[in-house]
CSV table of C-alpha atoms and ligand atoms in Angstrom, one decimal:
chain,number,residue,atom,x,y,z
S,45,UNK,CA,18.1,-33.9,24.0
S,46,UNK,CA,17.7,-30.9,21.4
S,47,UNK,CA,15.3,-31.4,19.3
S,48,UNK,CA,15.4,-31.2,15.2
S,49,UNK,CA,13.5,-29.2,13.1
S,50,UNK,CA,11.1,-31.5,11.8
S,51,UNK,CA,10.0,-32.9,15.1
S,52,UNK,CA,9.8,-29.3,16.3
S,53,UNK,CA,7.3,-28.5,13.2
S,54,UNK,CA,5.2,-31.3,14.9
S,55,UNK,CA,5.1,-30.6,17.9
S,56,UNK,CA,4.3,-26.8,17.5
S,57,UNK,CA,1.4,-27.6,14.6
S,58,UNK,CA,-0.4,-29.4,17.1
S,59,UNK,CA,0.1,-27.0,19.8
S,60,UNK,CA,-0.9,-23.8,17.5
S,61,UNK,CA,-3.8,-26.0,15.9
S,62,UNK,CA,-5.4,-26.8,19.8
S,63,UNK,CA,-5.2,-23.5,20.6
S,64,UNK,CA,-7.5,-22.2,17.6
S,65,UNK,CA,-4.9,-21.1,15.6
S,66,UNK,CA,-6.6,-21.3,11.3
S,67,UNK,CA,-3.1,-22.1,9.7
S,68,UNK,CA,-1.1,-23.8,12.3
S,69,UNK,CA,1.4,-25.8,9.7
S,70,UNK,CA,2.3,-22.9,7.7
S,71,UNK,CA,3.1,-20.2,10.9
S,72,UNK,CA,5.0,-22.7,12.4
S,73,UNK,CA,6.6,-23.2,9.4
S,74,UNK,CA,7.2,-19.1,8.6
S,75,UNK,CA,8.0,-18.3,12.3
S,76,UNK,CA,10.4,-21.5,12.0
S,77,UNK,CA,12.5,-20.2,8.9
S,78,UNK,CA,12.6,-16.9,10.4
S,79,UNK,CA,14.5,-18.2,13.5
S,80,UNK,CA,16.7,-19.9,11.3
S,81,UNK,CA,17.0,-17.5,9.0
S,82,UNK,CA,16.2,-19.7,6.2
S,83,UNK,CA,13.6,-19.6,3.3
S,84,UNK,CA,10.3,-21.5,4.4
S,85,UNK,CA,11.6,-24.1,1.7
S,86,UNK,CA,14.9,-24.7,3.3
S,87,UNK,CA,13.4,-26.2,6.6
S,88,UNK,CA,12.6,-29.5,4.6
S,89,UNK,CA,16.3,-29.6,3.3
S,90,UNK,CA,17.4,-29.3,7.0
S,91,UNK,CA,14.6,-31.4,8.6
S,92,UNK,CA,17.5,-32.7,10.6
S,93,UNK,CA,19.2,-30.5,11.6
S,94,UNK,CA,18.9,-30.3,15.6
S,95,UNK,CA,18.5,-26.8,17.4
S,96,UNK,CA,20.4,-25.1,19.9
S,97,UNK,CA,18.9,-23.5,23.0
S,98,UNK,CA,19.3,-20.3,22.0
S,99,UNK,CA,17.4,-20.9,18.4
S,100,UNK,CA,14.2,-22.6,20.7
S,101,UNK,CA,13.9,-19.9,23.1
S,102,UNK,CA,13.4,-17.5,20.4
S,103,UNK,CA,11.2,-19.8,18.2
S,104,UNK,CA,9.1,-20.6,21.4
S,105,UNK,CA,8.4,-16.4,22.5
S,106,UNK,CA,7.5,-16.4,18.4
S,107,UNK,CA,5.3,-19.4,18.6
S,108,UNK,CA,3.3,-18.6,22.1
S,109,UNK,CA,2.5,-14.6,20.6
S,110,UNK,CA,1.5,-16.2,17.5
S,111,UNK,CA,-0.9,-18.3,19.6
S,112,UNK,CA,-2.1,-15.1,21.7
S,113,UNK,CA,-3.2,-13.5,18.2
S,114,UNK,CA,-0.7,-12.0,16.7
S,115,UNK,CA,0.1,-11.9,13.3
S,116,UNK,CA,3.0,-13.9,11.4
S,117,UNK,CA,4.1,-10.7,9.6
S,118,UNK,CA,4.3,-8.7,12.6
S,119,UNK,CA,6.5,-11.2,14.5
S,120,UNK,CA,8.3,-11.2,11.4
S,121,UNK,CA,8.4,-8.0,10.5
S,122,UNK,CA,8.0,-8.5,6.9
S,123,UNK,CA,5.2,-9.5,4.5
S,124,UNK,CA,5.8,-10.4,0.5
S,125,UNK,CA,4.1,-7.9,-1.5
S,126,UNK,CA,4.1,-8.1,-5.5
S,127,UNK,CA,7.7,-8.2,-5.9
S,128,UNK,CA,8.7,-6.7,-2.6
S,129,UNK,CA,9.6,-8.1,0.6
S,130,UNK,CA,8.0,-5.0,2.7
S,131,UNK,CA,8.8,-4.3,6.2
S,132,UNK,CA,5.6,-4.5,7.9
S,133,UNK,CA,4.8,-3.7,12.0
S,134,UNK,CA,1.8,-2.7,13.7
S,135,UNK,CA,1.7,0.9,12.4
S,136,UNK,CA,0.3,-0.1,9.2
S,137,UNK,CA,-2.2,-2.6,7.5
S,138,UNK,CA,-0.6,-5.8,6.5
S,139,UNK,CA,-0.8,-6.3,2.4
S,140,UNK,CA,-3.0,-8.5,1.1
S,141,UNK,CA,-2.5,-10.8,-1.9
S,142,UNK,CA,-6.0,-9.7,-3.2
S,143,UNK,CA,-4.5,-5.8,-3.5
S,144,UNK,CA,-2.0,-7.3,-6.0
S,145,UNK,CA,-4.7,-7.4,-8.1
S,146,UNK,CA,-4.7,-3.4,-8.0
S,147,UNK,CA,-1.1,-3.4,-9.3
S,148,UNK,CA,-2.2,-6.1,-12.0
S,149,UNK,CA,-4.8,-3.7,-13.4
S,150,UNK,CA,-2.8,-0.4,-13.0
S,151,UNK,CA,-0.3,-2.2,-15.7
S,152,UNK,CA,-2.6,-3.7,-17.8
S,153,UNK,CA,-3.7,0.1,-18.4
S,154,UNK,CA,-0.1,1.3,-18.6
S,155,UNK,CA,0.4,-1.7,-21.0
S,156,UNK,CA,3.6,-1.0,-23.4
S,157,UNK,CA,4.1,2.9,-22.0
S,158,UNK,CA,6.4,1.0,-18.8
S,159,UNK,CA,9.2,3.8,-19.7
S,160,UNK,CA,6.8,6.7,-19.7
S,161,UNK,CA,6.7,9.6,-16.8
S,162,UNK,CA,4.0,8.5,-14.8
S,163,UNK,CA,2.5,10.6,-12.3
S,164,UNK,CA,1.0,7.9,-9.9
S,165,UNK,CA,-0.6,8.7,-6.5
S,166,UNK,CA,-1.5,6.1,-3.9
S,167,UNK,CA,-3.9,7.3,-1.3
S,168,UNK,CA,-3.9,5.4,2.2
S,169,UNK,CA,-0.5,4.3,1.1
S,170,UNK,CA,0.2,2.5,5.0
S,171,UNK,CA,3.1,0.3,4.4
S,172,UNK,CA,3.9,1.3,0.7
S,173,UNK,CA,2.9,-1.4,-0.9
S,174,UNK,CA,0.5,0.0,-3.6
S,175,UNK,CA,3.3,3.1,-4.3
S,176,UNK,CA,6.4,1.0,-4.1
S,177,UNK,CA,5.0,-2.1,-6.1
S,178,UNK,CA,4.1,0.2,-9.1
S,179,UNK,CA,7.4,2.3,-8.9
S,180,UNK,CA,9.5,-1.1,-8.9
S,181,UNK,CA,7.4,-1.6,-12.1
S,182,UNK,CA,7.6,1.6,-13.7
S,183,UNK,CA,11.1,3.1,-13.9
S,184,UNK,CA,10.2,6.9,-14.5
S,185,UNK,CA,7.1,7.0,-12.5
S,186,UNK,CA,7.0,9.4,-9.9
S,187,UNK,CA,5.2,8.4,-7.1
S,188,UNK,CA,3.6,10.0,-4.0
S,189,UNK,CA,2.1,8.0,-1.7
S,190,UNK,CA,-0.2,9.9,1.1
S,191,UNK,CA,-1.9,8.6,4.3
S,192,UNK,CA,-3.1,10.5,7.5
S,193,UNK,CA,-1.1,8.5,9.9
S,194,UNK,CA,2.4,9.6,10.6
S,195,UNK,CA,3.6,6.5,11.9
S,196,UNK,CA,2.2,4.3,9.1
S,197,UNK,CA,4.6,6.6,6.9
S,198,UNK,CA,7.5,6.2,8.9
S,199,UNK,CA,7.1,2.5,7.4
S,200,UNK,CA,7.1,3.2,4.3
S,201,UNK,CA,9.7,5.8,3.9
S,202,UNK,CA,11.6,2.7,5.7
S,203,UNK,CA,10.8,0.6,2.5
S,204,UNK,CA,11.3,3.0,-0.4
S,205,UNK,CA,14.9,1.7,-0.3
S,206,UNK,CA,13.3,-1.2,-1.7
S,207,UNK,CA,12.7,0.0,-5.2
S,208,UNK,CA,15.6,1.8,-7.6
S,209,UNK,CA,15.9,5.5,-7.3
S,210,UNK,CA,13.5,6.4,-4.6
S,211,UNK,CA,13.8,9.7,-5.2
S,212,UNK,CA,11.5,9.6,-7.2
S,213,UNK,CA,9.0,8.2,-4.7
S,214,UNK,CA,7.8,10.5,-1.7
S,215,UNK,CA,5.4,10.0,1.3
S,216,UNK,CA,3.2,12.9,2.9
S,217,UNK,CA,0.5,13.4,5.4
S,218,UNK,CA,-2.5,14.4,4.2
S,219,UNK,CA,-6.0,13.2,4.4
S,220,UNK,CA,-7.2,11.5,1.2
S,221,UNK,CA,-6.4,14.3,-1.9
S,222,UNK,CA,-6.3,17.2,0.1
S,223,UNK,CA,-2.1,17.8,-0.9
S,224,UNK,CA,-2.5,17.3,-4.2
S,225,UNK,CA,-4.9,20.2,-3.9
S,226,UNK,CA,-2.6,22.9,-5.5
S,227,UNK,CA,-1.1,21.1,-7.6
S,228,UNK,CA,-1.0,21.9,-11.5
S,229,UNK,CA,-0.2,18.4,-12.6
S,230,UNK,CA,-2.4,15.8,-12.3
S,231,UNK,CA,-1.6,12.2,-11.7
S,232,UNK,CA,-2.4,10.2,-14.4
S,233,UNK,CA,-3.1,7.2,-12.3
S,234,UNK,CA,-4.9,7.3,-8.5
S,235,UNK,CA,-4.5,3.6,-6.4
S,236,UNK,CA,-6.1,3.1,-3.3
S,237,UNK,CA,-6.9,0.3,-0.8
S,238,UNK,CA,-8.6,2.8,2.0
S,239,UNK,CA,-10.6,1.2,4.8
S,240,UNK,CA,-13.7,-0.1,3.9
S,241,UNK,CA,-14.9,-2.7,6.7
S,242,UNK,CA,-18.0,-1.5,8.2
S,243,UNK,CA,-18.0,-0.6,12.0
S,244,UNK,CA,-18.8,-4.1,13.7
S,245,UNK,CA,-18.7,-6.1,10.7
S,246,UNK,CA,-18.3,-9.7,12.4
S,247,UNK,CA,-16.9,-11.4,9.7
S,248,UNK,CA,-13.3,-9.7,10.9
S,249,UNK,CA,-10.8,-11.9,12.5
S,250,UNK,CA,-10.1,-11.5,16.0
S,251,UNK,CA,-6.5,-11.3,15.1
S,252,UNK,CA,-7.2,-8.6,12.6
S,253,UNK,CA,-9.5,-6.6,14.9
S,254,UNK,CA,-7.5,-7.2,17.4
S,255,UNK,CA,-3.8,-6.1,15.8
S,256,UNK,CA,-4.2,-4.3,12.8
S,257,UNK,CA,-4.8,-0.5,13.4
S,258,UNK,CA,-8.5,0.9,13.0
S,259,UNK,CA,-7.7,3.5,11.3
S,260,UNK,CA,-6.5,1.1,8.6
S,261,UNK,CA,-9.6,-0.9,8.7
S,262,UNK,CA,-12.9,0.4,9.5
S,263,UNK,CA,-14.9,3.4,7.3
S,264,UNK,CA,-17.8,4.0,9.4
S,265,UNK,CA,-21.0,2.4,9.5
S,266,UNK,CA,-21.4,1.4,6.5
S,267,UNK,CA,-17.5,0.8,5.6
S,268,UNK,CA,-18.2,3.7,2.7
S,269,UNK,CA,-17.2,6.5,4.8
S,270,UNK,CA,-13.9,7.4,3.0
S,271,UNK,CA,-15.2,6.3,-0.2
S,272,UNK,CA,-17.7,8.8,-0.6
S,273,UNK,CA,-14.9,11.3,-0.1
S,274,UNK,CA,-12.4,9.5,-1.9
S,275,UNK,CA,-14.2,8.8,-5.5
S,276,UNK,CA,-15.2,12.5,-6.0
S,277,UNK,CA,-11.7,13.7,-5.3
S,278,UNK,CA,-9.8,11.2,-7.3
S,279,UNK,CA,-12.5,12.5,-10.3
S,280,UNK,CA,-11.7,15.9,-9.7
S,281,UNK,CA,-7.7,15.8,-9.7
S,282,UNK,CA,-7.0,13.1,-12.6
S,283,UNK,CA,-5.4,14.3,-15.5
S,284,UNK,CA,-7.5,13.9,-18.6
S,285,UNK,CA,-8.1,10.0,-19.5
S,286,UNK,CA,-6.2,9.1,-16.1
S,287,UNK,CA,-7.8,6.0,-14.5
S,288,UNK,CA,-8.7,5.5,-10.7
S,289,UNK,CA,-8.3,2.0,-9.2
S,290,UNK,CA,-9.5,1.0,-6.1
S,291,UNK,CA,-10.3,-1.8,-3.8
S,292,UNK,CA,-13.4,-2.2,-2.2
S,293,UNK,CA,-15.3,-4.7,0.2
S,294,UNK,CA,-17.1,-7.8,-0.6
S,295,UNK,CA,-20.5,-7.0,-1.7
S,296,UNK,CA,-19.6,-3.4,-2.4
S,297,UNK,CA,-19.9,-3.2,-5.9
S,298,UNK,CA,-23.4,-1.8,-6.4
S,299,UNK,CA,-22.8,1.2,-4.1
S,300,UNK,CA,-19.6,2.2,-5.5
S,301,UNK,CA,-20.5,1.7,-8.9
S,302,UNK,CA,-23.5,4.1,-8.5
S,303,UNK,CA,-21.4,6.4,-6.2
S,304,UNK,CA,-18.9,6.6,-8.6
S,305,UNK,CA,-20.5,6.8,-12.0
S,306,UNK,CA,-21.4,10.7,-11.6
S,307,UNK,CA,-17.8,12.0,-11.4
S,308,UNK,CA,-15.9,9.3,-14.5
S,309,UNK,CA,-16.8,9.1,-18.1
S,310,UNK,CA,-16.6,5.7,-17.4
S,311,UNK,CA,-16.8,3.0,-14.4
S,312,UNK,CA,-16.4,-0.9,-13.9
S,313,UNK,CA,-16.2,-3.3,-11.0
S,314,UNK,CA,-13.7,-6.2,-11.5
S,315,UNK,CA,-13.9,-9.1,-9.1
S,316,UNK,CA,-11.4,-11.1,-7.1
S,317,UNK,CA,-10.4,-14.7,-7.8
S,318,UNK,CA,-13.2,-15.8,-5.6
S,319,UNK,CA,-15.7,-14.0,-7.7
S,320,UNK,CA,-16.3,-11.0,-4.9
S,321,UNK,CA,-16.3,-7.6,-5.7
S,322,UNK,CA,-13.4,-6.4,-5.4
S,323,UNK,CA,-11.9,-3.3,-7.4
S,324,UNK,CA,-13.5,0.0,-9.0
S,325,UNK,CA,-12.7,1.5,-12.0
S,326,UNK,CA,-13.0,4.6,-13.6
S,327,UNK,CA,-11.4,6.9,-16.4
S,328,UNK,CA,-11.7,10.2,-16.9
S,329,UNK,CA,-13.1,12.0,-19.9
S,330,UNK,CA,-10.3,13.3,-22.0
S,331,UNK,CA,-7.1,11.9,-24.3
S,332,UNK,CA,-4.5,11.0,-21.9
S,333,UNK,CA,-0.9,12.8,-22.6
S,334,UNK,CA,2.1,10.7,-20.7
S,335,UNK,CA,5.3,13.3,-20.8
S,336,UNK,CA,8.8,11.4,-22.2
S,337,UNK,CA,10.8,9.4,-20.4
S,338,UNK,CA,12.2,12.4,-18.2
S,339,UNK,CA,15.5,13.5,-18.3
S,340,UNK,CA,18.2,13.0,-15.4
S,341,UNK,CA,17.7,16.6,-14.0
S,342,UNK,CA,13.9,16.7,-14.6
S,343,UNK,CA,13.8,14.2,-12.8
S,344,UNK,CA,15.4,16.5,-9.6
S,345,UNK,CA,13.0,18.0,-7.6
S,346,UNK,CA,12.8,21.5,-6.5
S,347,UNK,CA,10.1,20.5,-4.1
S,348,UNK,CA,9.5,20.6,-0.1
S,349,UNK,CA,10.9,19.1,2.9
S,350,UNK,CA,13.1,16.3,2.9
S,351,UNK,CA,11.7,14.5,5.3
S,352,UNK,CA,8.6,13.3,3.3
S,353,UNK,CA,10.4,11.7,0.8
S,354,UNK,CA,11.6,8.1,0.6
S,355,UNK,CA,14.4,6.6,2.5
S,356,UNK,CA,17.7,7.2,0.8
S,357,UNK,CA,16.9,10.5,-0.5
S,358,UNK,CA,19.4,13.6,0.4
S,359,UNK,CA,18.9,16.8,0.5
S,360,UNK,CA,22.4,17.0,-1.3
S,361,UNK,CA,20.8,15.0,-4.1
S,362,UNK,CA,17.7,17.1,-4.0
S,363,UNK,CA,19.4,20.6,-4.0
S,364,UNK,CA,22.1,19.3,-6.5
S,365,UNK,CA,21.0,20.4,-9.8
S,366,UNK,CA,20.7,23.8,-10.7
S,367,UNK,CA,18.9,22.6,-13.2
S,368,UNK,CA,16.3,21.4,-10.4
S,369,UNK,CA,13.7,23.7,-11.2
S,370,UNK,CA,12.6,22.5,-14.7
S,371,UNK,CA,10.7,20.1,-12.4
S,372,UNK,CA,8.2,22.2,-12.2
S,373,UNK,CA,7.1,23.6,-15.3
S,374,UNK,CA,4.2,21.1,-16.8
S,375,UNK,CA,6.2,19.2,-19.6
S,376,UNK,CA,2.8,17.7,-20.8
S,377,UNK,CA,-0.5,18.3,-21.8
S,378,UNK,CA,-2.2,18.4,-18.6
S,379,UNK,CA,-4.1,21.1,-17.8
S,380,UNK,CA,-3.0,23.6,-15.2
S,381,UNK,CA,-6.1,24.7,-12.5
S,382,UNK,CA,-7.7,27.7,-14.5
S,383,UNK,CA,-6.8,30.5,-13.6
S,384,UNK,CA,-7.8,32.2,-10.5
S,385,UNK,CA,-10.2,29.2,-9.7
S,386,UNK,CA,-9.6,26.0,-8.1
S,387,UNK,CA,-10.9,23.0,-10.5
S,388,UNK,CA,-11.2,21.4,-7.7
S,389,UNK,CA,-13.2,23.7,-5.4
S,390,UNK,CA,-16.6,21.9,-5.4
S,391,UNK,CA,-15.6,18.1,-5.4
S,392,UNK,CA,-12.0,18.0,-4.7
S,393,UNK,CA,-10.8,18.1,-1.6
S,394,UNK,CA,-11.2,20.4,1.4
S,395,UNK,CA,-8.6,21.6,3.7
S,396,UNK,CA,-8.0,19.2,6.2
S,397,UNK,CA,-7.4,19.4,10.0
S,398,UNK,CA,-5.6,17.5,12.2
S,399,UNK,CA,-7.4,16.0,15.4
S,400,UNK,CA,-6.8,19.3,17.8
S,401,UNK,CA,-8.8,21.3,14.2
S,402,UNK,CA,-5.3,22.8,13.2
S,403,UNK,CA,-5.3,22.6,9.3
S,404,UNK,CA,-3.0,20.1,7.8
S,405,UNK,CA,0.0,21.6,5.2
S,406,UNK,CA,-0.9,21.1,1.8
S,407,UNK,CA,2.0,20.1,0.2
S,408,UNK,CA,3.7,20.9,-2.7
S,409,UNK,CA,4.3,18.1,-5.6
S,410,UNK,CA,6.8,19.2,-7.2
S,411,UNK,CA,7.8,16.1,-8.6
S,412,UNK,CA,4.3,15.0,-9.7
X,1323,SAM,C1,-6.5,-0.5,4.1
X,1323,SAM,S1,-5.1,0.4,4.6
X,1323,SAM,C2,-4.2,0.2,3.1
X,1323,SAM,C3,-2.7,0.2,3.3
X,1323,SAM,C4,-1.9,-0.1,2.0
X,1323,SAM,N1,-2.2,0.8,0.9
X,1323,SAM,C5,-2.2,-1.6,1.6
X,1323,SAM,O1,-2.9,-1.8,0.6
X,1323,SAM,O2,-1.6,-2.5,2.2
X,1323,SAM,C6,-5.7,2.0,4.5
X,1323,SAM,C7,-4.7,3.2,4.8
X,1323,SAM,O3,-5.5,4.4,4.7
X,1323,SAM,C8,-5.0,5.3,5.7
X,1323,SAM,N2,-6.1,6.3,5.9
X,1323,SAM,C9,-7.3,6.2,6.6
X,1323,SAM,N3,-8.0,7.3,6.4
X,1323,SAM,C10,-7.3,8.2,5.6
X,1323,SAM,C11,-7.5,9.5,5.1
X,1323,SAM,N4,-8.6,10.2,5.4
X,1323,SAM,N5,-6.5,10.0,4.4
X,1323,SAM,C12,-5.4,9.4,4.0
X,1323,SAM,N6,-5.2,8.1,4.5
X,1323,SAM,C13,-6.1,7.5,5.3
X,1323,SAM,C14,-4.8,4.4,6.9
X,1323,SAM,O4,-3.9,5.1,7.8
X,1323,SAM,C15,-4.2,3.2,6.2
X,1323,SAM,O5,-2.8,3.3,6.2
């Protein structure tokens, strides 16, 4: 006798619960909806409804991964993020709620100015979340999200469709800054969730440790590996009264704060809802000078390869306007590098190589 969905709910609660499983009820209730292609909140509208054989085979090789460790969102393949429903796999970090609270502050700073030309970069972008969440916000931002893993950004040039225009959006290699390093324009806003669990830090979930990529995850001994790099270069490349937000570990806040206070005229740690430590502030010295809401063939970019933009993009599109190239004159008050020197050249970031020591392309923003 097939069996409905409610007594299948039962039935697999208990079996995820005895097998150690922290949230039985509600995986068996995402996995569930999945199969059936339902919202979660549709399963108690169709508590009745019986299953076909097909529909429990499928929910069964779901339900016995689940119990092996892995994740809901990677059997899922998606994860709610902000306003986004993000592709997520095992190439990249799956968002957490608590890095909303990233895109919360980054608005509360942009406050009325949601129409202004943004130059936003999100460093360890993984899935996209940080970049795509703020571009769905901010219609005339340009966006660049960078992370050293290739495969993290095939995900999240898969989810720039998710946000209007995604041309404006685009996703390179890089470690941390390093190709925004010859860039004349500055961002005026630098997000970043990077790795910050320290190296054997047994407060990690098996599942996590055991699914999630380590590259995503762990910064060294101490968790404050890519931190230390990360804070003077996000200092160094700001435009003038740009803010840099980013998330940090629970108990971090002393050591970044004191990390961080050298390089911005000024620093704060805001905590989570639980009261931990949870994001860094700082704004650089200087008036901050937001170009207009850019025109349609400003907005064009004259820039580099197609492939490290966001899904959706052409090179038609990009190549279209002869009018492309106004793209890259500064159309704001930001100051170019001085000249002959590198602004950068003492904190900002140093060429970076690639695993076999071969140095890593430093890009070039057009768009930014
Ligand atoms: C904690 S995950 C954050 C992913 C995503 N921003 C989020 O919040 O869900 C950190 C990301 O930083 C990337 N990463 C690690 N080291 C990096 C480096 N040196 N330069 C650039 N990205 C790096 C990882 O590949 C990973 O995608």
């Amino acid at each position: 006798m097939s069996r409905t969905v409610l007594e299948l709910l039962r039935l697999t609660t208990r079996w995820l619960g005895e097998r150690g499983c922290p949230s039985p009820r509600v995986d068996a209730e995402v996995l569930l909806a999945h199969v059936l292609a339902l919202p979660r909140m549709g399963l108690y509208t169709a508590h009745d409804r019986p299953l076909d054989d097909a529909e429990v085979d499928r929910y069964r090789a779901l339900v016995r991964q689940r119990a092996e460790g892995v994740p809901v969102a990677y059997l899922t393949g998606t994860r709610g993020f902000w306003t986004l429903d993000l592709a997520v796999d095992e190439r990249v970090l799956i968002p957490r709620p608590e890095t909303e609270q990233l895109v919360e502050e980054a608005l509360r700073r942009v406050g009325e100015r949601r129409a202004a030309a943004w130059r936003i970069v999100d460093v360890g972008t993984g899935s996209g979340a940080l970049a795509l969440a703020l571009a769905a916000e901010l219609p005339h931002a340009r966006v660049l999200g960078i992370d050293l893993d290739e495969d993290a950004l095939a995900v999240a040039r898969a989810n720039a469709h998710l946000v209007p225009d995604p041309d404006r959006i685009r996703f390179v290699r890089g470690d941390l800054l390093a190709p925004l390093r010859e860039h004349p324009r500055r961002p005026h806003l630098i997000v970043s969730n990077p790795p910050y669990i320290a190296a054997g830090d047994p407060r990690v979930e098996a599942d996590v440790h055991g699914h999630e990529p380590h590259g995503a995850l762990y910064g060294g001994d101490d968790g404050l590996d890519i931190i230390r790099r990360l804070v003077p270069q996000a200092a160094a490349m700001l435009a003038p009264g740009g803010w840099f937000l980013m998330e940090m570990g629970t108990g971090q806040g002393d050591a970044v704060r004191s990390l961080a206070a050298p390089h911005f005229a000024e620093v704060g740690v805001l905590r989570d809802l639980e009261g931990h430590d949870r994001v860094l502030w700082g704004e650089a010295a200087g008036a901050l000078e937001l170009g207009e809401e850019p025109s349609s063939e400003a907005a064009v970019d004259a820039g580099d390869a197609g492939a490290d933009r966001g899904a959706g993009s052409t090179e038609e599109a990009r190549a279209g306007s002869g009018a492309a190239a106004a793209g890259v004159e500064p159309e704001d008050g930001d100051d170019p590098p001085e000249e002959g020197g590198d602004p950068t050249a003492s904190t900002g970031p140093a060429p970076a190589v690639d695993a076999a020591g071969r140095p890593l392309p430093v890009v070039d923003l057009q768009s930014l």
